[in-house]
């Protein structure tokens, strides 16, 4: 079992009877969905899921997990997802995928938000390894880019993987992948990005995670928020 599987199985084993659980998106989230479905089948775990993406919806359906549509709920017990970067101060970077909007909504609407990562994702500063994805309303992208440049950002529109078009998120937005001066802390950047019109959502998840589980060569470390 690799570290992503290990941490996903560990977190799936923490799910309790009767919970409504949000399903994240990505390879670690997929392992979590698989083990959750296994527990439902083998142990009769009573669980209802809410998916953050088409991919996690399909995965959950294939494995027989009962699903609620996101538009039918206002809150849930727990959201479980991976991340691209985490800091020991509990900030996250997400959104290398295309499902940021639902992911952040579910994280915010949950009593608890469990994050599953391997040790490679632990950084000292958000934005250390990856650019920060900023989802923008398509007609506003140039205005948003200028606003981001004014606060020291540098970046451009995300291209499709074969480079022949622009990437479109599942929400129908374009994405600006941005780097910022390393002196801008995640909380400052989060506050700045939250005020720029035309930004639909961005990849900094600040003060949302309640628990982060880090797998390191088979061992699981648990970080929880002081709040
Ligand atoms: C998608 C995400 C993913 O959780 C993140 O990219 C981690 O993916 P993986 O588990 O495949 O490493 O934020 O928007």
PDB file of C-alpha atoms and ligand atoms in Angstrom:
ATOM      1  CA  UNK A   1       0.000   0.000   0.000  1.00  0.00           C
ATOM      2  CA  UNK A   2       1.430   3.448  -0.863  1.00  0.00           C
ATOM      3  CA  UNK A   3       1.176   6.441   1.508  1.00  0.00           C
ATOM      4  CA  UNK A   4      -1.876   7.901  -0.264  1.00  0.00           C
ATOM      5  CA  UNK A   5      -3.736   4.606   0.177  1.00  0.00           C
ATOM      6  CA  UNK A   6      -2.551   4.261   3.743  1.00  0.00           C
ATOM      7  CA  UNK A   7      -3.823   7.675   4.832  1.00  0.00           C
ATOM      8  CA  UNK A   8      -7.101   7.226   2.934  1.00  0.00           C
ATOM      9  CA  UNK A   9      -7.780   3.881   4.633  1.00  0.00           C
ATOM     10  CA  UNK A  10      -6.891   5.380   8.016  1.00  0.00           C
ATOM     11  CA  UNK A  11      -9.376   8.235   7.548  1.00  0.00           C
ATOM     12  CA  UNK A  12     -12.104   5.974   6.124  1.00  0.00           C
ATOM     13  CA  UNK A  13     -11.816   3.902   9.302  1.00  0.00           C
ATOM     14  CA  UNK A  14     -12.711   7.014  11.339  1.00  0.00           C
ATOM     15  CA  UNK A  15     -16.145   7.400   9.721  1.00  0.00           C
ATOM     16  CA  UNK A  16     -18.989   6.702  12.127  1.00  0.00           C
ATOM     17  CA  UNK A  17     -22.505   5.279  11.753  1.00  0.00           C
ATOM     18  CA  UNK A  18     -25.093   7.650  10.299  1.00  0.00           C
ATOM     19  CA  UNK A  19     -22.666  10.297   9.082  1.00  0.00           C
ATOM     20  CA  UNK A  20     -23.251  12.489   6.033  1.00  0.00           C
ATOM     21  CA  UNK A  21     -19.806  12.660   4.426  1.00  0.00           C
ATOM     22  CA  UNK A  22     -18.562  14.895   1.621  1.00  0.00           C
ATOM     23  CA  UNK A  23     -16.331  13.168  -0.911  1.00  0.00           C
ATOM     24  CA  UNK A  24     -13.365  15.057  -2.288  1.00  0.00           C
ATOM     25  CA  UNK A  25     -11.734  14.708  -5.687  1.00  0.00           C
ATOM     26  CA  UNK A  26      -8.366  13.281  -6.698  1.00  0.00           C
ATOM     27  CA  UNK A  27      -6.378  10.086  -6.351  1.00  0.00           C
ATOM     28  CA  UNK A  28      -6.274  10.148  -2.528  1.00  0.00           C
ATOM     29  CA  UNK A  29     -10.001  10.910  -2.360  1.00  0.00           C
ATOM     30  CA  UNK A  30     -10.606   7.963  -4.699  1.00  0.00           C
ATOM     31  CA  UNK A  31      -8.838   5.596  -2.295  1.00  0.00           C
ATOM     32  CA  UNK A  32     -10.976   7.010   0.515  1.00  0.00           C
ATOM     33  CA  UNK A  33     -14.189   6.429  -1.468  1.00  0.00           C
ATOM     34  CA  UNK A  34     -13.128   2.843  -2.192  1.00  0.00           C
ATOM     35  CA  UNK A  35     -12.486   2.022   1.447  1.00  0.00           C
ATOM     36  CA  UNK A  36     -15.650   3.759   2.625  1.00  0.00           C
ATOM     37  CA  UNK A  37     -17.712   1.670   0.184  1.00  0.00           C
ATOM     38  CA  UNK A  38     -15.900  -1.462   1.376  1.00  0.00           C
ATOM     39  CA  UNK A  39     -16.795  -0.698   4.995  1.00  0.00           C
ATOM     40  CA  UNK A  40     -20.417  -0.115   4.003  1.00  0.00           C
ATOM     41  CA  UNK A  41     -20.535  -3.448   2.231  1.00  0.00           C
ATOM     42  CA  UNK A  42     -18.604  -5.528   4.735  1.00  0.00           C
ATOM     43  CA  UNK A  43     -19.566  -3.890   8.046  1.00  0.00           C
ATOM     44  CA  UNK A  44     -22.971  -2.413   7.155  1.00  0.00           C
ATOM     45  CA  UNK A  45     -21.659   1.121   7.841  1.00  0.00           C
ATOM     46  CA  UNK A  46     -24.608   3.474   7.429  1.00  0.00           C
ATOM     47  CA  UNK A  47     -23.236   6.456   5.520  1.00  0.00           C
ATOM     48  CA  UNK A  48     -24.609   9.006   3.062  1.00  0.00           C
ATOM     49  CA  UNK A  49     -22.248  10.761   0.691  1.00  0.00           C
ATOM     50  CA  UNK A  50     -22.208  14.129  -1.093  1.00  0.00           C
ATOM     51  CA  UNK A  51     -19.813  14.373  -4.030  1.00  0.00           C
ATOM     52  CA  UNK A  52     -17.614  17.351  -4.922  1.00  0.00           C
ATOM     53  CA  UNK A  53     -17.275  16.458  -8.608  1.00  0.00           C
ATOM     54  CA  UNK A  54     -18.554  14.377 -11.474  1.00  0.00           C
ATOM     55  CA  UNK A  55     -15.590  12.038 -10.995  1.00  0.00           C
ATOM     56  CA  UNK A  56     -16.356  11.384  -7.326  1.00  0.00           C
ATOM     57  CA  UNK A  57     -20.073  11.051  -8.126  1.00  0.00           C
ATOM     58  CA  UNK A  58     -19.349   8.344 -10.697  1.00  0.00           C
ATOM     59  CA  UNK A  59     -16.920   6.571  -8.384  1.00  0.00           C
ATOM     60  CA  UNK A  60     -19.416   6.589  -5.489  1.00  0.00           C
ATOM     61  CA  UNK A  61     -22.250   5.396  -7.734  1.00  0.00           C
ATOM     62  CA  UNK A  62     -20.150   2.547  -9.137  1.00  0.00           C
ATOM     63  CA  UNK A  63     -19.361   1.402  -5.603  1.00  0.00           C
ATOM     64  CA  UNK A  64     -22.968   1.648  -4.408  1.00  0.00           C
ATOM     65  CA  UNK A  65     -22.619   4.545  -1.937  1.00  0.00           C
ATOM     66  CA  UNK A  66     -25.929   6.374  -1.346  1.00  0.00           C
ATOM     67  CA  UNK A  67     -25.603   9.963  -2.580  1.00  0.00           C
ATOM     68  CA  UNK A  68     -27.315  13.249  -1.780  1.00  0.00           C
ATOM     69  CA  UNK A  69     -27.175  16.067  -4.339  1.00  0.00           C
ATOM     70  CA  UNK A  70     -25.208  19.101  -3.119  1.00  0.00           C
ATOM     71  CA  UNK A  71     -28.200  21.378  -3.770  1.00  0.00           C
ATOM     72  CA  UNK A  72     -30.278  19.377  -1.273  1.00  0.00           C
ATOM     73  CA  UNK A  73     -28.087  20.024   1.755  1.00  0.00           C
ATOM     74  CA  UNK A  74     -27.088  23.046   3.826  1.00  0.00           C
ATOM     75  CA  UNK A  75     -24.622  21.276   6.119  1.00  0.00           C
ATOM     76  CA  UNK A  76     -22.873  17.955   6.607  1.00  0.00           C
ATOM     77  CA  UNK A  77     -20.944  16.119   9.295  1.00  0.00           C
ATOM     78  CA  UNK A  78     -17.615  15.726   7.609  1.00  0.00           C
ATOM     79  CA  UNK A  79     -15.807  16.584   4.400  1.00  0.00           C
ATOM     80  CA  UNK A  80     -12.807  14.451   3.382  1.00  0.00           C
ATOM     81  CA  UNK A  81     -10.383  15.440   0.639  1.00  0.00           C
ATOM     82  CA  UNK A  82      -6.756  15.523  -0.457  1.00  0.00           C
ATOM     83  CA  UNK A  83      -4.711  18.679  -1.046  1.00  0.00           C
ATOM     84  CA  UNK A  84      -1.757  19.844  -3.117  1.00  0.00           C
ATOM     85  CA  UNK A  85       0.031  21.593  -0.260  1.00  0.00           C
ATOM     86  CA  UNK A  86      -0.515  21.824   3.500  1.00  0.00           C
ATOM     87  CA  UNK A  87       1.264  23.892   6.141  1.00  0.00           C
ATOM     88  CA  UNK A  88       1.683  23.003   9.790  1.00  0.00           C
ATOM     89  CA  UNK A  89      -0.489  26.084  10.446  1.00  0.00           C
ATOM     90  CA  UNK A  90      -3.374  24.182   8.743  1.00  0.00           C
ATOM     91  CA  UNK A  91      -3.582  26.215   5.519  1.00  0.00           C
ATOM     92  CA  UNK A  92      -4.132  24.276   2.314  1.00  0.00           C
ATOM     93  CA  UNK A  93      -3.632  24.704  -1.396  1.00  0.00           C
ATOM     94  CA  UNK A  94      -6.167  22.885  -3.557  1.00  0.00           C
ATOM     95  CA  UNK A  95      -7.516  22.986  -7.045  1.00  0.00           C
ATOM     96  CA  UNK A  96      -4.922  21.422  -9.324  1.00  0.00           C
ATOM     97  CA  UNK A  97      -8.073  19.665 -10.472  1.00  0.00           C
ATOM     98  CA  UNK A  98     -11.147  21.462 -11.756  1.00  0.00           C
ATOM     99  CA  UNK A  99     -13.580  21.188  -8.859  1.00  0.00           C
ATOM    100  CA  UNK A 100     -12.550  23.928  -6.478  1.00  0.00           C
ATOM    101  CA  UNK A 101     -15.970  25.570  -6.125  1.00  0.00           C
ATOM    102  CA  UNK A 102     -17.813  22.535  -4.777  1.00  0.00           C
ATOM    103  CA  UNK A 103     -14.794  21.461  -2.744  1.00  0.00           C
ATOM    104  CA  UNK A 104     -14.655  24.742  -0.834  1.00  0.00           C
ATOM    105  CA  UNK A 105     -18.445  24.869  -0.376  1.00  0.00           C
ATOM    106  CA  UNK A 106     -18.461  21.384   1.144  1.00  0.00           C
ATOM    107  CA  UNK A 107     -15.429  22.139   3.325  1.00  0.00           C
ATOM    108  CA  UNK A 108     -17.145  25.246   4.685  1.00  0.00           C
ATOM    109  CA  UNK A 109     -20.515  23.534   5.241  1.00  0.00           C
ATOM    110  CA  UNK A 110     -18.995  20.665   7.244  1.00  0.00           C
ATOM    111  CA  UNK A 111     -18.673  20.317  10.983  1.00  0.00           C
ATOM    112  CA  UNK A 112     -15.251  18.805  10.371  1.00  0.00           C
ATOM    113  CA  UNK A 113     -12.906  18.778   7.397  1.00  0.00           C
ATOM    114  CA  UNK A 114     -10.346  15.958   7.294  1.00  0.00           C
ATOM    115  CA  UNK A 115      -7.438  16.373   4.884  1.00  0.00           C
ATOM    116  CA  UNK A 116      -5.377  13.394   3.701  1.00  0.00           C
ATOM    117  CA  UNK A 117      -1.867  13.937   2.321  1.00  0.00           C
ATOM    118  CA  UNK A 118       1.487  12.269   2.044  1.00  0.00           C
ATOM    119  CA  UNK A 119       4.569  13.929   3.498  1.00  0.00           C
ATOM    120  CA  UNK A 120       5.608  15.423   0.135  1.00  0.00           C
ATOM    121  CA  UNK A 121       2.652  17.823   0.366  1.00  0.00           C
ATOM    122  CA  UNK A 122       3.842  19.462   3.590  1.00  0.00           C
ATOM    123  CA  UNK A 123       5.334  22.889   2.863  1.00  0.00           C
ATOM    124  CA  UNK A 124       6.438  25.872   4.890  1.00  0.00           C
ATOM    125  CA  UNK A 125       4.548  28.345   2.689  1.00  0.00           C
ATOM    126  CA  UNK A 126       1.423  28.010   0.522  1.00  0.00           C
ATOM    127  CA  UNK A 127       2.498  28.406  -3.087  1.00  0.00           C
ATOM    128  CA  UNK A 128       5.935  26.908  -2.446  1.00  0.00           C
ATOM    129  CA  UNK A 129       5.572  24.067  -4.959  1.00  0.00           C
ATOM    130  CA  UNK A 130       2.562  24.980  -7.070  1.00  0.00           C
ATOM    131  CA  UNK A 131       1.001  28.124  -8.477  1.00  0.00           C
ATOM    132  CA  UNK A 132      -2.250  29.223  -6.843  1.00  0.00           C
ATOM    133  CA  UNK A 133      -5.264  28.419  -9.002  1.00  0.00           C
ATOM    134  CA  UNK A 134      -7.701  31.306  -9.316  1.00  0.00           C
ATOM    135  CA  UNK A 135     -11.024  30.480 -11.000  1.00  0.00           C
ATOM    136  CA  UNK A 136     -12.381  33.466 -12.897  1.00  0.00           C
ATOM    137  CA  UNK A 137     -15.581  34.351 -14.695  1.00  0.00           C
ATOM    138  CA  UNK A 138     -14.476  34.020 -18.341  1.00  0.00           C
ATOM    139  CA  UNK A 139     -15.340  37.571 -19.433  1.00  0.00           C
ATOM    140  CA  UNK A 140     -13.471  39.042 -16.416  1.00  0.00           C
ATOM    141  CA  UNK A 141     -10.141  37.269 -16.797  1.00  0.00           C
ATOM    142  CA  UNK A 142      -8.119  40.267 -18.015  1.00  0.00           C
ATOM    143  CA  UNK A 143      -9.455  42.551 -15.289  1.00  0.00           C
ATOM    144  CA  UNK A 144      -8.778  39.904 -12.656  1.00  0.00           C
ATOM    145  CA  UNK A 145      -5.263  39.295 -13.981  1.00  0.00           C
ATOM    146  CA  UNK A 146      -4.538  43.033 -13.701  1.00  0.00           C
ATOM    147  CA  UNK A 147      -5.860  43.101 -10.111  1.00  0.00           C
ATOM    148  CA  UNK A 148      -3.657  40.110  -9.275  1.00  0.00           C
ATOM    149  CA  UNK A 149      -0.629  41.748 -10.885  1.00  0.00           C
ATOM    150  CA  UNK A 150      -1.270  44.836  -8.753  1.00  0.00           C
ATOM    151  CA  UNK A 151      -0.773  42.742  -5.615  1.00  0.00           C
ATOM    152  CA  UNK A 152       2.427  41.197  -6.974  1.00  0.00           C
ATOM    153  CA  UNK A 153       1.020  38.192  -8.826  1.00  0.00           C
ATOM    154  CA  UNK A 154       2.460  36.687 -11.955  1.00  0.00           C
ATOM    155  CA  UNK A 155       0.735  34.084 -14.097  1.00  0.00           C
ATOM    156  CA  UNK A 156      -1.507  33.267 -17.003  1.00  0.00           C
ATOM    157  CA  UNK A 157      -4.530  31.275 -18.082  1.00  0.00           C
ATOM    158  CA  UNK A 158      -4.281  27.521 -17.630  1.00  0.00           C
ATOM    159  CA  UNK A 159      -4.084  25.595 -20.901  1.00  0.00           C
ATOM    160  CA  UNK A 160      -5.488  22.158 -21.623  1.00  0.00           C
ATOM    161  CA  UNK A 161      -2.929  19.390 -21.138  1.00  0.00           C
ATOM    162  CA  UNK A 162      -2.181  19.136 -24.868  1.00  0.00           C
ATOM    163  CA  UNK A 163      -1.878  22.928 -25.082  1.00  0.00           C
ATOM    164  CA  UNK A 164      -4.465  23.459 -27.812  1.00  0.00           C
ATOM    165  CA  UNK A 165      -7.055  25.291 -25.733  1.00  0.00           C
ATOM    166  CA  UNK A 166      -7.968  26.834 -22.421  1.00  0.00           C
ATOM    167  CA  UNK A 167      -8.813  24.690 -19.420  1.00  0.00           C
ATOM    168  CA  UNK A 168     -12.440  25.075 -18.287  1.00  0.00           C
ATOM    169  CA  UNK A 169     -13.453  24.043 -14.774  1.00  0.00           C
ATOM    170  CA  UNK A 170     -16.526  21.983 -13.952  1.00  0.00           C
ATOM    171  CA  UNK A 171     -18.112  25.284 -12.909  1.00  0.00           C
ATOM    172  CA  UNK A 172     -17.501  26.744 -16.393  1.00  0.00           C
ATOM    173  CA  UNK A 173     -14.726  29.116 -15.281  1.00  0.00           C
ATOM    174  CA  UNK A 174     -11.265  29.822 -16.658  1.00  0.00           C
ATOM    175  CA  UNK A 175      -8.259  29.379 -14.359  1.00  0.00           C
ATOM    176  CA  UNK A 176      -5.366  31.756 -13.772  1.00  0.00           C
ATOM    177  CA  UNK A 177      -2.407  29.872 -12.261  1.00  0.00           C
ATOM    178  CA  UNK A 178      -0.594  32.534 -10.242  1.00  0.00           C
ATOM    179  CA  UNK A 179       2.620  32.860  -8.283  1.00  0.00           C
ATOM    180  CA  UNK A 180       3.074  35.558  -5.652  1.00  0.00           C
ATOM    181  CA  UNK A 181       5.926  37.089  -3.742  1.00  0.00           C
ATOM    182  CA  UNK A 182       6.987  34.732  -0.968  1.00  0.00           C
ATOM    183  CA  UNK A 183       6.590  37.519   1.617  1.00  0.00           C
ATOM    184  CA  UNK A 184       2.772  37.366   1.191  1.00  0.00           C
ATOM    185  CA  UNK A 185       1.442  34.941   3.826  1.00  0.00           C
ATOM    186  CA  UNK A 186      -1.501  32.642   3.071  1.00  0.00           C
ATOM    187  CA  UNK A 187      -3.901  34.596   5.301  1.00  0.00           C
ATOM    188  CA  UNK A 188      -3.013  37.918   3.621  1.00  0.00           C
ATOM    189  CA  UNK A 189      -3.301  36.444   0.158  1.00  0.00           C
ATOM    190  CA  UNK A 190      -6.568  34.723   1.041  1.00  0.00           C
ATOM    191  CA  UNK A 191      -7.989  38.045   2.262  1.00  0.00           C
ATOM    192  CA  UNK A 192      -6.817  39.859  -0.905  1.00  0.00           C
ATOM    193  CA  UNK A 193      -8.211  37.226  -3.267  1.00  0.00           C
ATOM    194  CA  UNK A 194     -11.561  37.218  -1.458  1.00  0.00           C
ATOM    195  CA  UNK A 195     -12.086  40.885  -2.334  1.00  0.00           C
ATOM    196  CA  UNK A 196     -11.364  40.873  -6.084  1.00  0.00           C
ATOM    197  CA  UNK A 197     -14.503  40.954  -8.249  1.00  0.00           C
ATOM    198  CA  UNK A 198     -14.558  38.376 -11.034  1.00  0.00           C
ATOM    199  CA  UNK A 199     -12.826  35.702  -8.949  1.00  0.00           C
ATOM    200  CA  UNK A 200     -15.257  32.814  -8.593  1.00  0.00           C
ATOM    201  CA  UNK A 201     -13.036  30.876  -6.163  1.00  0.00           C
ATOM    202  CA  UNK A 202      -9.380  30.302  -5.435  1.00  0.00           C
ATOM    203  CA  UNK A 203      -7.227  27.456  -4.175  1.00  0.00           C
ATOM    204  CA  UNK A 204      -6.211  28.769  -0.743  1.00  0.00           C
ATOM    205  CA  UNK A 205      -8.248  26.992   1.945  1.00  0.00           C
ATOM    206  CA  UNK A 206      -7.564  28.994   5.058  1.00  0.00           C
ATOM    207  CA  UNK A 207      -9.059  28.105   8.473  1.00  0.00           C
ATOM    208  CA  UNK A 208     -11.209  25.379   6.948  1.00  0.00           C
ATOM    209  CA  UNK A 209      -9.376  22.144   7.763  1.00  0.00           C
ATOM    210  CA  UNK A 210     -10.029  20.822  11.259  1.00  0.00           C
ATOM    211  CA  UNK A 211      -7.720  17.793  10.978  1.00  0.00           C
ATOM    212  CA  UNK A 212      -4.844  16.952   8.664  1.00  0.00           C
ATOM    213  CA  UNK A 213      -3.577  13.388   8.376  1.00  0.00           C
ATOM    214  CA  UNK A 214      -0.071  13.062   6.948  1.00  0.00           C
ATOM    215  CA  UNK A 215       1.277   9.694   5.813  1.00  0.00           C
ATOM    216  CA  UNK A 216       5.031   9.343   5.960  1.00  0.00           C
ATOM    217  CA  UNK A 217       6.494   5.977   4.981  1.00  0.00           C
ATOM    218  CA  UNK A 218       3.501   4.129   6.341  1.00  0.00           C
ATOM    219  CA  UNK A 219       3.118   6.104   9.584  1.00  0.00           C
ATOM    220  CA  UNK A 220       0.202   8.510  10.056  1.00  0.00           C
ATOM    221  CA  UNK A 221       0.692  11.829  11.798  1.00  0.00           C
ATOM    222  CA  UNK A 222      -2.383  13.765  12.952  1.00  0.00           C
ATOM    223  CA  UNK A 223      -2.475  17.571  13.061  1.00  0.00           C
ATOM    224  CA  UNK A 224      -5.579  19.244  14.425  1.00  0.00           C
ATOM    225  CA  UNK A 225      -6.615  22.856  14.544  1.00  0.00           C
ATOM    226  CA  UNK A 226      -6.378  24.791  17.802  1.00  0.00           C
ATOM    227  CA  UNK A 227      -9.901  26.314  17.308  1.00  0.00           C
TER     228      UNK A 227
HETATM  229  C1  LIG B   1      -8.477  18.712  -6.511  1.00  0.00           C
HETATM  230  C2  LIG B   1      -7.622  18.703  -5.313  1.00  0.00           C
HETATM  231  C3  LIG B   1      -6.969  17.398  -4.956  1.00  0.00           C
HETATM  232  O1  LIG B   1      -7.436  17.022  -3.697  1.00  0.00           O
HETATM  233  C4  LIG B   1      -5.499  17.589  -4.935  1.00  0.00           C
HETATM  234  O2  LIG B   1      -5.077  17.969  -6.240  1.00  0.00           O
HETATM  235  C5  LIG B   1      -4.769  16.314  -4.496  1.00  0.00           C
HETATM  236  O3  LIG B   1      -4.888  15.318  -5.458  1.00  0.00           O
HETATM  237  P1  LIG B   1      -4.230  13.894  -5.282  1.00  0.00           P
HETATM  238  O4  LIG B   1      -4.921  13.238  -4.124  1.00  0.00           O
HETATM  239  O5  LIG B   1      -4.502  13.203  -6.588  1.00  0.00           O
HETATM  240  O6  LIG B   1      -2.761  14.092  -5.023  1.00  0.00           O
HETATM  241  O7  LIG B   1      -7.437  19.695  -4.645  1.00  0.00           O
HETATM  242  O8  LIG B   1      -9.011  20.010  -6.696  1.00  0.00           O
END
